[in-house]
Structures are given as C-alpha cells and as structure tokens.
mmCIF file of C-alpha atoms in Angstrom:
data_model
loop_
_atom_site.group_PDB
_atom_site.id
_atom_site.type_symbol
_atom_site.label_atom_id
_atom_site.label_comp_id
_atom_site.label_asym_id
_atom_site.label_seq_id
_atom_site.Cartn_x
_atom_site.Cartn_y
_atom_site.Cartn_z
ATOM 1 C CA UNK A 1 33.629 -2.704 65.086
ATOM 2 C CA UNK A 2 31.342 -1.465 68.044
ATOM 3 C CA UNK A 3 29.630 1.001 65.032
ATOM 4 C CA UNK A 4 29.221 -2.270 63.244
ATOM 5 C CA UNK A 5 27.397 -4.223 66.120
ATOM 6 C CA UNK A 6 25.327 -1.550 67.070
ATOM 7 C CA UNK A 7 23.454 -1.086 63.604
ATOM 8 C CA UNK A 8 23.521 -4.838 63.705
ATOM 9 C CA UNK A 9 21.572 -5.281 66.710
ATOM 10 C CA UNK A 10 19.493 -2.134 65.726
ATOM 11 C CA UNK A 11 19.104 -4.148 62.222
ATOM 12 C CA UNK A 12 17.723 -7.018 64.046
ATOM 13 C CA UNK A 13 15.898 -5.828 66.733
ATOM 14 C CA UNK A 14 13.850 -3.745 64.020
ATOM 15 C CA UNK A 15 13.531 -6.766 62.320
ATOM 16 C CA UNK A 16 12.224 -8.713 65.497
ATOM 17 C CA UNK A 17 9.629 -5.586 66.084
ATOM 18 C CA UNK A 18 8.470 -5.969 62.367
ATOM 19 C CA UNK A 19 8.119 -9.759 62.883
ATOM 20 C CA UNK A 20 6.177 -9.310 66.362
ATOM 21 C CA UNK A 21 4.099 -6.607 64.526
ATOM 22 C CA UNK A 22 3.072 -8.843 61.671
ATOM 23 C CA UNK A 23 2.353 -11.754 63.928
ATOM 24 C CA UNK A 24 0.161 -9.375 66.455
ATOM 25 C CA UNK A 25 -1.782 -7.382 63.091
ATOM 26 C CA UNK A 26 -2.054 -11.092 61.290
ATOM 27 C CA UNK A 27 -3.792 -12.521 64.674
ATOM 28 C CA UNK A 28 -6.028 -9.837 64.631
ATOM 29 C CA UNK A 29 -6.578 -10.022 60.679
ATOM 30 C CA UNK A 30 -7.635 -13.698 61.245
ATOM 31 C CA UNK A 31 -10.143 -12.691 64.141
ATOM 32 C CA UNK A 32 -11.686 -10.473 62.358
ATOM 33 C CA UNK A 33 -12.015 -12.869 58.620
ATOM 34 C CA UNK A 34 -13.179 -15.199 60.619
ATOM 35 C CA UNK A 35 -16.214 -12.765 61.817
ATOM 36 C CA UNK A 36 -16.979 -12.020 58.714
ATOM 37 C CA UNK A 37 -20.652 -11.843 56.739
ATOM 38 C CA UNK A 38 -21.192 -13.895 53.900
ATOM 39 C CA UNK A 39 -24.014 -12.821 51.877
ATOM 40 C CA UNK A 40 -25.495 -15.662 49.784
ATOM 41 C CA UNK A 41 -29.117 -16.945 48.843
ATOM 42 C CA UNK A 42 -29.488 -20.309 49.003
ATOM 43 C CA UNK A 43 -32.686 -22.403 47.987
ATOM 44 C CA UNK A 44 -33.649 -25.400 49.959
ATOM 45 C CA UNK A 45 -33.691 -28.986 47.993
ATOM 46 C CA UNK A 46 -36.634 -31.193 47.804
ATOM 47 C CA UNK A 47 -36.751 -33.421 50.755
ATOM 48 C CA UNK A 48 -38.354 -36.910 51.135
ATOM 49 C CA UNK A 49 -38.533 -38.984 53.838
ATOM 50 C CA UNK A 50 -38.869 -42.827 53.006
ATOM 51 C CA UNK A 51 -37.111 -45.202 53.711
ATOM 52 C CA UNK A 52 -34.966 -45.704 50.537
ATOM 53 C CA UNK A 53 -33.233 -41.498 50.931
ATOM 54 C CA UNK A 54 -32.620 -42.308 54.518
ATOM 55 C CA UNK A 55 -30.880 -45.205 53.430
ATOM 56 C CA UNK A 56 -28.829 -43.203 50.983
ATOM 57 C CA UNK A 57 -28.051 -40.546 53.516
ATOM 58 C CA UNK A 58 -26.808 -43.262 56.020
ATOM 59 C CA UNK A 59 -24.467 -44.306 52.668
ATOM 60 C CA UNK A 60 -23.100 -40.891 52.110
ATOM 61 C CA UNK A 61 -22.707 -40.046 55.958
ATOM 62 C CA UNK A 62 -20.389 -42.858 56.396
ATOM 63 C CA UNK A 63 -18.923 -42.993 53.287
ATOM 64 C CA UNK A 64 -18.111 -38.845 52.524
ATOM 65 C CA UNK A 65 -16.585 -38.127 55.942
ATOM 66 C CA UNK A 66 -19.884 -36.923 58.220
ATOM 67 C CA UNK A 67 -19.314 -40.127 60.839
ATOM 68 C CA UNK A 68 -15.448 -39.122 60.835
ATOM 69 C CA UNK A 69 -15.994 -36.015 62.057
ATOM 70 C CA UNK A 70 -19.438 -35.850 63.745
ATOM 71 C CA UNK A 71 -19.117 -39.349 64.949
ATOM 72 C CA UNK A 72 -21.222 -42.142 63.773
ATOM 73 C CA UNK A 73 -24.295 -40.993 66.327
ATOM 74 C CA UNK A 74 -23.776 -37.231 65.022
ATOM 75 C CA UNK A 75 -23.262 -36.293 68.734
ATOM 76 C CA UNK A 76 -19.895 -34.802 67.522
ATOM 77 C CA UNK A 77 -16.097 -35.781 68.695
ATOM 78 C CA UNK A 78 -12.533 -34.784 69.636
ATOM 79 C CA UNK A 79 -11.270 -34.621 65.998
ATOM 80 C CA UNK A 80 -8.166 -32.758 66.562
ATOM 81 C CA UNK A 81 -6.209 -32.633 69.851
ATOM 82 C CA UNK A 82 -2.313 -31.323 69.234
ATOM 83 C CA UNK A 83 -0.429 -28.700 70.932
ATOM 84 C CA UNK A 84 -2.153 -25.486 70.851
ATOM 85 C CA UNK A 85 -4.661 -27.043 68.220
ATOM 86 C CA UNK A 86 -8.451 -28.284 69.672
ATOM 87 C CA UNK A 87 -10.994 -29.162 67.505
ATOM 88 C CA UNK A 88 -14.373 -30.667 68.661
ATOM 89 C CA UNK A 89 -17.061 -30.830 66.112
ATOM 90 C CA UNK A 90 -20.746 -29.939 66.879
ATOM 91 C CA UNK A 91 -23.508 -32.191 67.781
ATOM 92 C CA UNK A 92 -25.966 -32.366 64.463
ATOM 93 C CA UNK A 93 -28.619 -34.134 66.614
ATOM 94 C CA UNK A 94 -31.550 -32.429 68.058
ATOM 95 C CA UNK A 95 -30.041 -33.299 71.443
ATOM 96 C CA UNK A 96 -28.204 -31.116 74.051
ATOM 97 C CA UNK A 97 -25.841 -28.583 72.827
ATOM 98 C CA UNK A 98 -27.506 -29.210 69.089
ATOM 99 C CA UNK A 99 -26.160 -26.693 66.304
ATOM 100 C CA UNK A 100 -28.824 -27.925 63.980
ATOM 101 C CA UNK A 101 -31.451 -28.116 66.033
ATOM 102 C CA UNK A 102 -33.722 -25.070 64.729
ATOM 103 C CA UNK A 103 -32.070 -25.559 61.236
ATOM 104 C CA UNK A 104 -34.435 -24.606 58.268
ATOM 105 C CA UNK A 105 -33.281 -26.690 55.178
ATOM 106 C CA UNK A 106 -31.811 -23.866 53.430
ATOM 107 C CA UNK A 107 -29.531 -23.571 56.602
ATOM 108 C CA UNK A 108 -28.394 -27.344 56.168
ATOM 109 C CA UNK A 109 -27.441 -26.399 52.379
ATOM 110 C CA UNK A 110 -25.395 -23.169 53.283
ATOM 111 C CA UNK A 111 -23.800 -25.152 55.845
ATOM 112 C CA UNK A 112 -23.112 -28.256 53.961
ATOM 113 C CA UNK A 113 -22.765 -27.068 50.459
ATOM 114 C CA UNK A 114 -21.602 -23.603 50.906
ATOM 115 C CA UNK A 115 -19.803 -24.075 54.274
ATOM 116 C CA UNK A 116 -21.059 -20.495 55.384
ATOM 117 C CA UNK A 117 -23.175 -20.729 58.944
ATOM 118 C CA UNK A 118 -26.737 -19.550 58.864
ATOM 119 C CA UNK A 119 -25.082 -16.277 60.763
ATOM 120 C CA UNK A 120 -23.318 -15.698 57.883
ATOM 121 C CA UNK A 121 -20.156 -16.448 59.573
ATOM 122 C CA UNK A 122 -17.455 -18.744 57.505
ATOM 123 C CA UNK A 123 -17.338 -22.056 58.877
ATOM 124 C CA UNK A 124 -13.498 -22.992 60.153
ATOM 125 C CA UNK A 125 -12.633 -26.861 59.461
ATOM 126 C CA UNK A 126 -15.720 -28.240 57.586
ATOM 127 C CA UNK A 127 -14.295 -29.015 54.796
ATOM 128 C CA UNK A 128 -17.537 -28.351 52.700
ATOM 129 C CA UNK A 129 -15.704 -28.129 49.379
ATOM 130 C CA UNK A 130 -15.831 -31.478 49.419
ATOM 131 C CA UNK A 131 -19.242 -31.308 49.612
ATOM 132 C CA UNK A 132 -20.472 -28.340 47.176
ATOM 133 C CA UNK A 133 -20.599 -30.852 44.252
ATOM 134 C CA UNK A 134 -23.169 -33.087 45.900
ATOM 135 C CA UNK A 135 -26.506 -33.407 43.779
ATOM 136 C CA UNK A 136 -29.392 -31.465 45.145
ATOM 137 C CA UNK A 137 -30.800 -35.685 45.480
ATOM 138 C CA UNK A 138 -27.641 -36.866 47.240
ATOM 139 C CA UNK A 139 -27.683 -33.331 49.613
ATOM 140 C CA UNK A 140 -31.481 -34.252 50.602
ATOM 141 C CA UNK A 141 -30.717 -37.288 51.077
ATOM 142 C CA UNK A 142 -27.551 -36.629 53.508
ATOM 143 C CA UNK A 143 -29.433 -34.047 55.474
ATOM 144 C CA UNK A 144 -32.640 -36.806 55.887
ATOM 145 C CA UNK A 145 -30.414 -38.972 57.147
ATOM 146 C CA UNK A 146 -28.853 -36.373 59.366
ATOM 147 C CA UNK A 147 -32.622 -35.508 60.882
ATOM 148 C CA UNK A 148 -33.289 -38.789 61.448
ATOM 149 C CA UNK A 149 -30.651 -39.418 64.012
ATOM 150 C CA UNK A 150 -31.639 -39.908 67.670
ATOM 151 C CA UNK A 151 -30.968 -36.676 69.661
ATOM 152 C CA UNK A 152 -27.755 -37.470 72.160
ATOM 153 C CA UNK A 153 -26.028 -35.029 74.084
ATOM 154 C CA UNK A 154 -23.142 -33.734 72.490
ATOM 155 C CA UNK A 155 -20.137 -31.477 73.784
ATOM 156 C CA UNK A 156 -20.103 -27.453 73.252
ATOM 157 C CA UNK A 157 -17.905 -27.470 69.729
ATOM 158 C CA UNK A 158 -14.299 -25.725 69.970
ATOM 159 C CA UNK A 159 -11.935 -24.414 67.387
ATOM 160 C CA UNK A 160 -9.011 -23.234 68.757
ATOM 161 C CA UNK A 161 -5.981 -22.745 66.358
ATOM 162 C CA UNK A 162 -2.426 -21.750 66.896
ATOM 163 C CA UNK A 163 -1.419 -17.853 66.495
ATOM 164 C CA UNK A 164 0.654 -19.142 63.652
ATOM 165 C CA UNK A 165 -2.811 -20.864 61.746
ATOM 166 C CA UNK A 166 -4.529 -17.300 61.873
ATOM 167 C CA UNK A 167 -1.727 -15.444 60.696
ATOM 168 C CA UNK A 168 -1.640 -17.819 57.832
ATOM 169 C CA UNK A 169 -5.392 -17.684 57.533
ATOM 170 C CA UNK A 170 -4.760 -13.945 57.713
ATOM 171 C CA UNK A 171 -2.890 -13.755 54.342
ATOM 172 C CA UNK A 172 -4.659 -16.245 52.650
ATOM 173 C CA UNK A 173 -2.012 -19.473 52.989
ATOM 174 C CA UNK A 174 -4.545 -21.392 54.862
ATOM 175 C CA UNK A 175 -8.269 -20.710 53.441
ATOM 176 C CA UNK A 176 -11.594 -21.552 55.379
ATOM 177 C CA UNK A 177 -14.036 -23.317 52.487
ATOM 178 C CA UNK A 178 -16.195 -20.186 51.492
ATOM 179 C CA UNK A 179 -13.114 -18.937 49.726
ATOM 180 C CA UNK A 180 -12.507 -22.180 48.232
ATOM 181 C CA UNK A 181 -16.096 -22.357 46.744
ATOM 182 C CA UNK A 182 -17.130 -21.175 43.660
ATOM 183 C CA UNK A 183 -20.848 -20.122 45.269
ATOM 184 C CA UNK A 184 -22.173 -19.123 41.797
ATOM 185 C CA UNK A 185 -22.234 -22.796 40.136
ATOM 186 C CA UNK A 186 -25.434 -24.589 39.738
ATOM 187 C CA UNK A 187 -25.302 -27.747 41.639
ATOM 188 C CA UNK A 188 -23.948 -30.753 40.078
ATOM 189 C CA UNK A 189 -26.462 -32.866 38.206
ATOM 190 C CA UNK A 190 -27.005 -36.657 38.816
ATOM 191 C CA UNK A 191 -24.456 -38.891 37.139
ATOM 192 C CA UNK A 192 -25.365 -42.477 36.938
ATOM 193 C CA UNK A 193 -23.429 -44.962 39.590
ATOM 194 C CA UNK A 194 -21.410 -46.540 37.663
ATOM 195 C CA UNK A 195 -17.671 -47.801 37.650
ATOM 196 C CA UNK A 196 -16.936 -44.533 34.774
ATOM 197 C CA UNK A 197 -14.546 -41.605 34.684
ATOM 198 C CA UNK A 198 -17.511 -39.314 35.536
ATOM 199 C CA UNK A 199 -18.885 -41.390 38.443
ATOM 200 C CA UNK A 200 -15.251 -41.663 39.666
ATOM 201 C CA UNK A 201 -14.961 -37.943 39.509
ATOM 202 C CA UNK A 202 -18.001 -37.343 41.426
ATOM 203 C CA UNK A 203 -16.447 -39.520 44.177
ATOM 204 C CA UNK A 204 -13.025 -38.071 43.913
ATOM 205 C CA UNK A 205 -15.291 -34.542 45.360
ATOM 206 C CA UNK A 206 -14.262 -36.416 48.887
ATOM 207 C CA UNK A 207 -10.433 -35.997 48.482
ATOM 208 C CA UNK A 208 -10.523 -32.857 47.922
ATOM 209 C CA UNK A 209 -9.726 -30.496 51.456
ATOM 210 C CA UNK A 210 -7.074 -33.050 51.912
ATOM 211 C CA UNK A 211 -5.194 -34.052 48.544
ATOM 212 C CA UNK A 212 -5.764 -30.265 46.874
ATOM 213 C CA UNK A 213 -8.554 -29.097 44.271
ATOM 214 C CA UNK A 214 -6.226 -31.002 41.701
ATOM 215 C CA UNK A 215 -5.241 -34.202 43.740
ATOM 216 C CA UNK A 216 -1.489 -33.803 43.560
ATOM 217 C CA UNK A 217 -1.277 -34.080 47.687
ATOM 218 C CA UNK A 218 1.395 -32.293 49.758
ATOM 219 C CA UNK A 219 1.047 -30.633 52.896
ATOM 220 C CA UNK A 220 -2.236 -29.888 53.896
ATOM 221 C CA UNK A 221 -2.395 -25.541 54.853
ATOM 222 C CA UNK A 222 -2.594 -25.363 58.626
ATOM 223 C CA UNK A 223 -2.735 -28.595 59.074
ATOM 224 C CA UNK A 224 -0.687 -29.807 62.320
ATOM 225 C CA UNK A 225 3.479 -30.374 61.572
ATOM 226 C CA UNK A 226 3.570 -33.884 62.719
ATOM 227 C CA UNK A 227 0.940 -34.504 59.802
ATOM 228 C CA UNK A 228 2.412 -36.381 57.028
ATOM 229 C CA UNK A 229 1.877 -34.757 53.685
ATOM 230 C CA UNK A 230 -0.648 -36.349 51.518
ATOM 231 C CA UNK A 231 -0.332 -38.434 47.992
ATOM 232 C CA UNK A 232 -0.087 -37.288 44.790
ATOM 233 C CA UNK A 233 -3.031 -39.314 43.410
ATOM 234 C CA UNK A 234 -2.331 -38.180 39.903
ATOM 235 C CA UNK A 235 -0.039 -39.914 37.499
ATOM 236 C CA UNK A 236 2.723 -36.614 37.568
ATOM 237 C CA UNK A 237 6.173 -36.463 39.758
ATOM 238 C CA UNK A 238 5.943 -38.234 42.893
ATOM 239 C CA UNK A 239 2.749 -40.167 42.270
ATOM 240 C CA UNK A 240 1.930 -42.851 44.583
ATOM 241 C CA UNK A 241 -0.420 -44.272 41.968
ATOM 242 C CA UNK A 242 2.336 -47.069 40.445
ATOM 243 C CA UNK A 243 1.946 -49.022 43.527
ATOM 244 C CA UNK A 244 -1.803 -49.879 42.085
ATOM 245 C CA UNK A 245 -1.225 -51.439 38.908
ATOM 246 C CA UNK A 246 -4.572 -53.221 40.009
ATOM 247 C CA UNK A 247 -8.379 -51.552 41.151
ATOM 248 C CA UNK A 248 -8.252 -54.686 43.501
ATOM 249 C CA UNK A 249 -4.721 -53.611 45.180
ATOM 250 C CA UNK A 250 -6.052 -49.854 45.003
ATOM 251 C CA UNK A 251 -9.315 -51.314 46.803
ATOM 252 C CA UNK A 252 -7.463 -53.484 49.298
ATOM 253 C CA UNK A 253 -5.291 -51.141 50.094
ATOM 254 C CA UNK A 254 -8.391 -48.048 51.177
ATOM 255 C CA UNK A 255 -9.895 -50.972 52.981
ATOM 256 C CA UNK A 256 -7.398 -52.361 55.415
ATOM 257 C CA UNK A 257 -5.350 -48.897 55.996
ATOM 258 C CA UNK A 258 -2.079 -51.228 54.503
ATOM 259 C CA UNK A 259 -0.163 -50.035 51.633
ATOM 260 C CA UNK A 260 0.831 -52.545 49.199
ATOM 261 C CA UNK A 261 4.452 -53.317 51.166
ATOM 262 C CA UNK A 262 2.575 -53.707 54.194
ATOM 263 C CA UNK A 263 3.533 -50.154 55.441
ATOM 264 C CA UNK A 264 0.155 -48.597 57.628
ATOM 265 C CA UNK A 265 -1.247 -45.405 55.857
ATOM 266 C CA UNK A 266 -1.315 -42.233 58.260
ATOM 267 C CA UNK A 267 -4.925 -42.572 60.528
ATOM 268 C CA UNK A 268 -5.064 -38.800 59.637
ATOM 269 C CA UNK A 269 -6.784 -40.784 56.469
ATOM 270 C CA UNK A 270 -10.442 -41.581 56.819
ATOM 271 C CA UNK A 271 -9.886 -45.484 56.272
ATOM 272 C CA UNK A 272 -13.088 -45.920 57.903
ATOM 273 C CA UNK A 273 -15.010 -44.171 55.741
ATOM 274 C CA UNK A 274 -13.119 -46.026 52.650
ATOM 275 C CA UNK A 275 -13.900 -49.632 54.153
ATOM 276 C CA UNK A 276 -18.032 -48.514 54.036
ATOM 277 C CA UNK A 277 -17.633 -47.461 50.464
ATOM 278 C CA UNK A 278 -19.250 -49.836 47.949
ATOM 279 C CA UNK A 279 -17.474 -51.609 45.157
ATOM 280 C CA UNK A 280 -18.629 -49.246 42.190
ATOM 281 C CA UNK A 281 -17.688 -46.735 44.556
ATOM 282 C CA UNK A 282 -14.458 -47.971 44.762
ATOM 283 C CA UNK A 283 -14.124 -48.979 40.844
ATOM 284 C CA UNK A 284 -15.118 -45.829 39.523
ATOM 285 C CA UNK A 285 -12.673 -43.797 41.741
ATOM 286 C CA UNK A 286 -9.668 -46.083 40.601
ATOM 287 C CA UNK A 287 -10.740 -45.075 36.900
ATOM 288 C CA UNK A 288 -11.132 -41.705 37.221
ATOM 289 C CA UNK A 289 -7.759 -41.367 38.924
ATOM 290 C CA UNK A 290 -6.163 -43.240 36.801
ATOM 291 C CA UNK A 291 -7.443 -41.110 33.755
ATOM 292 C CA UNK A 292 -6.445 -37.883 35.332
ATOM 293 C CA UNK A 293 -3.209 -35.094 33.561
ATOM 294 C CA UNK A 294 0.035 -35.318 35.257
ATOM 295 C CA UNK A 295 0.287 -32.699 37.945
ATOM 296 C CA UNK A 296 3.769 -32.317 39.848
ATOM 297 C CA UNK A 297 3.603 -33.642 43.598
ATOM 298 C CA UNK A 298 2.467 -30.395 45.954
ATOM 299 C CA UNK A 299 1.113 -28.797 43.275
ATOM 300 C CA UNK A 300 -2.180 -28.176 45.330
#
C-alpha cells in the first residue's frame, strides 16, 4: 500500500510539474506571439473630406462598434475591468496620449482593416475582422470621420490579460485578428443599401468577433467567465432566431436591449450601437439572417 501511494504522489506531482511547465512555456509563448512582425503591404484608400463622408463616418463609428470601444469623443475608455483582466482602449484623437496621431493613411487601414499596428505588432482586442470587409468608400469614410474628431486627452491604453488568456492565445484557442484575417482578399466592393440578403450580409461583418465567423454564438475565446455565451443567430440547434417571427420584434428587440419576454440582453452586447443603426440597416440584417444554413449552436 505505501509502494502504491508513493508512485501515486510521484504520478501526480509529475503531473503538477508538467502542468506548471506548460502554464510557465505557454505564458512565455503568448509574450512572445504577441511581439511578433507582421509583414504586409497595404495601400492607402482615396480620402475626401466633405461634408457628406464625414457624415458617413460619424454613421459607421456609432453604428460598427468604434464609439463602444473608443468612446463616442474617440478619447478611448475602460472597456474591460474583471479580475486579472484590464482593458483601456487608445485615444484616436490627435490629443494627449494619441495612438493615431502621426498616422499615415495606410497605417489607419493596417490598423482597421488588417488589425496589425504600423510596428508590425498584432493588435490584441480590436476586433478588426469585423472590419476587413469594409469597402475601401466606407473605410475612408470611417477614418475621415475619425480625423475629424476634436483632440481630448485620453488615458495611456492597457491590455492586461490573465496567465490563463496567453496560454490559450499561446496554442491558438484564443486568436488575436491577424490570424483571423484572410490578408490576401481584395476589399469588398460596394453593395447597394438596401433591405437584401447581400446588404444584410455586409452588416452581419459587425457580429462577427462576438457570434463566430459563422454566427452560431457560444462562448466567446478568452472572453471573461462571467460572460454569457452569445446567440446562435442562425436557424440550426439552439437558435434564438424563433423568438423573431417579425423584422419589427427583431428591430425592437436590438433597440431597447429587451428580449421579446421582457428578459434584458447581456450589456456585454453593443445595444447602443444597434439603437443608432438605421432602418434598412436593420431590415437587411433580419433578411440575411434569416436566409442563412443551419449551423449547430457553438459551432464558431
């Protein structure tokens, strides 16, 4: 019996070593991905400046997530505070503490598009996969928008992440958006505003970093436990979409944060963003989800 417990414990104190090992190598794994070069080329888009593209920027800044994360003044924010997790975005402004400030326009497109700093670096938490589809129009006209703010003062940006988040990042669980990305496609080309299936798909681009590349929700990778897993918006196992029979319930519903039963929809969604959107917006994203394959709930 004493035999017996001894190669036990020697069982699971190797196994404890090998755990502490992998935990220790996988922090250091993440460090170092996260420091890595990305080499890409990227070709500025044609900017204008009147008053109509500003307009459009201000649209697509408040509409696609920018004011959510950046805050509406583009000073940056507190988005995440939990446990070991801090994230406070940068200032986009020209003011104190500016990340953008000696931008070229090629460096706004990596950034945006590409989610790769002008360093080279990855970018951790932009979710810019959300935003590689944009038109080279719509792009211009989000970074116009984002040059015209007023310069404010904005806080020193922070990502801190748990040991756990960059051993996951490590081994590829939890991806920053330059491996998401295919970098080789052509950008998207204008599709007409329009309450369609291919106007609602260009929309949809927005769910992506949260509801998965194919919309069938779950857990989002590294994402803090106490978040609630998101909604399979396609019509497979565990949709959510029956409790829209309607486009007007399905708007209703984006704009006041309330499910249908009156339940309150997780803040971790960007309501606020949702109640800006316009009504062909709106239209065209019910249609295109609607017309989307069955995919199984998780199945990111």
């Amino acid at each position: 019996m004493n035999k017996w417990v001894k190669r036990t414990s020697f069982v699971l104190v190797s196994l404890a070593l090998i755990g502490v090992g992998t935990v220790v190598g996988g922090k250091a794994e993440g460090e170092r991905k996260v420091a890595r070069k990305i080499a890409l080329t990227v070709a500025p888009v044609t900017m204008r400046s009147d008053a109509a593209t500003i307009d459009h920027g201000r649209y697509l800044f408040t509409t696609r997530g920018c004011a959510d994360c950046h805050g509406a003044n583009g000073g940056g924010m507190t988005v995440l505070k939990e446990g070991p997790m801090l994230v406070i975005s940068p200032n986009i402004t020209a003011g104190a503490n500016s990340v953008t400030a000696e931008y070229r326009i090629e460096d706004w497109v990596r950034t945006v598009r590409h989610g790769v700093k002008p360093s080279g670096n990855p970018i951790m938490i932009m979710p810019s996969e959300d935003y590689n589809r944009l038109t080279d129009d719509d792009m211009a006209a989000l970074i116009a928008y984002a040059k015209s703010l007023p310069p404010v003062a904005g806080s020193t940006p922070v990502v801190q992440l748990p040991t756990a988040v960059k051993v996951l990042y490590a081994f590829g669980v939890v991806k920053d958006a330059a491996e998401k990305i295919d970098h080789a496609l052509p950008p998207a080309q204008p599709v007409a505003a329009a309450i369609s299936v291919e106007h609602g798909a260009y929309v949809a681009n927005t769910c992506i970093s949260c509801h998965g590349a194919r919309l069938s929700g779950g857990k989002i990778p590294g994402g803090p436990p106490t978040w609630p897993a998101t909604a399979n918006l396609t019509p497979g196992k565990g949709s959510v979409m029956p409790r829209y029979p309607t486009p007007e319930v399905f708007i209703a519903t984006l704009q006041s944060g309330r499910r249908p039963d009156g339940s309150a929809i997780s803040p971790v969604m960007p309501i606020n963003s949702f109640k800006e959107m316009n009504e062909t917006d709106l239209r065209a994203l019910y249609v295109y989800l609607k017309s989307l394959p069955p995919v199984a709930f998780g199945n990111r």
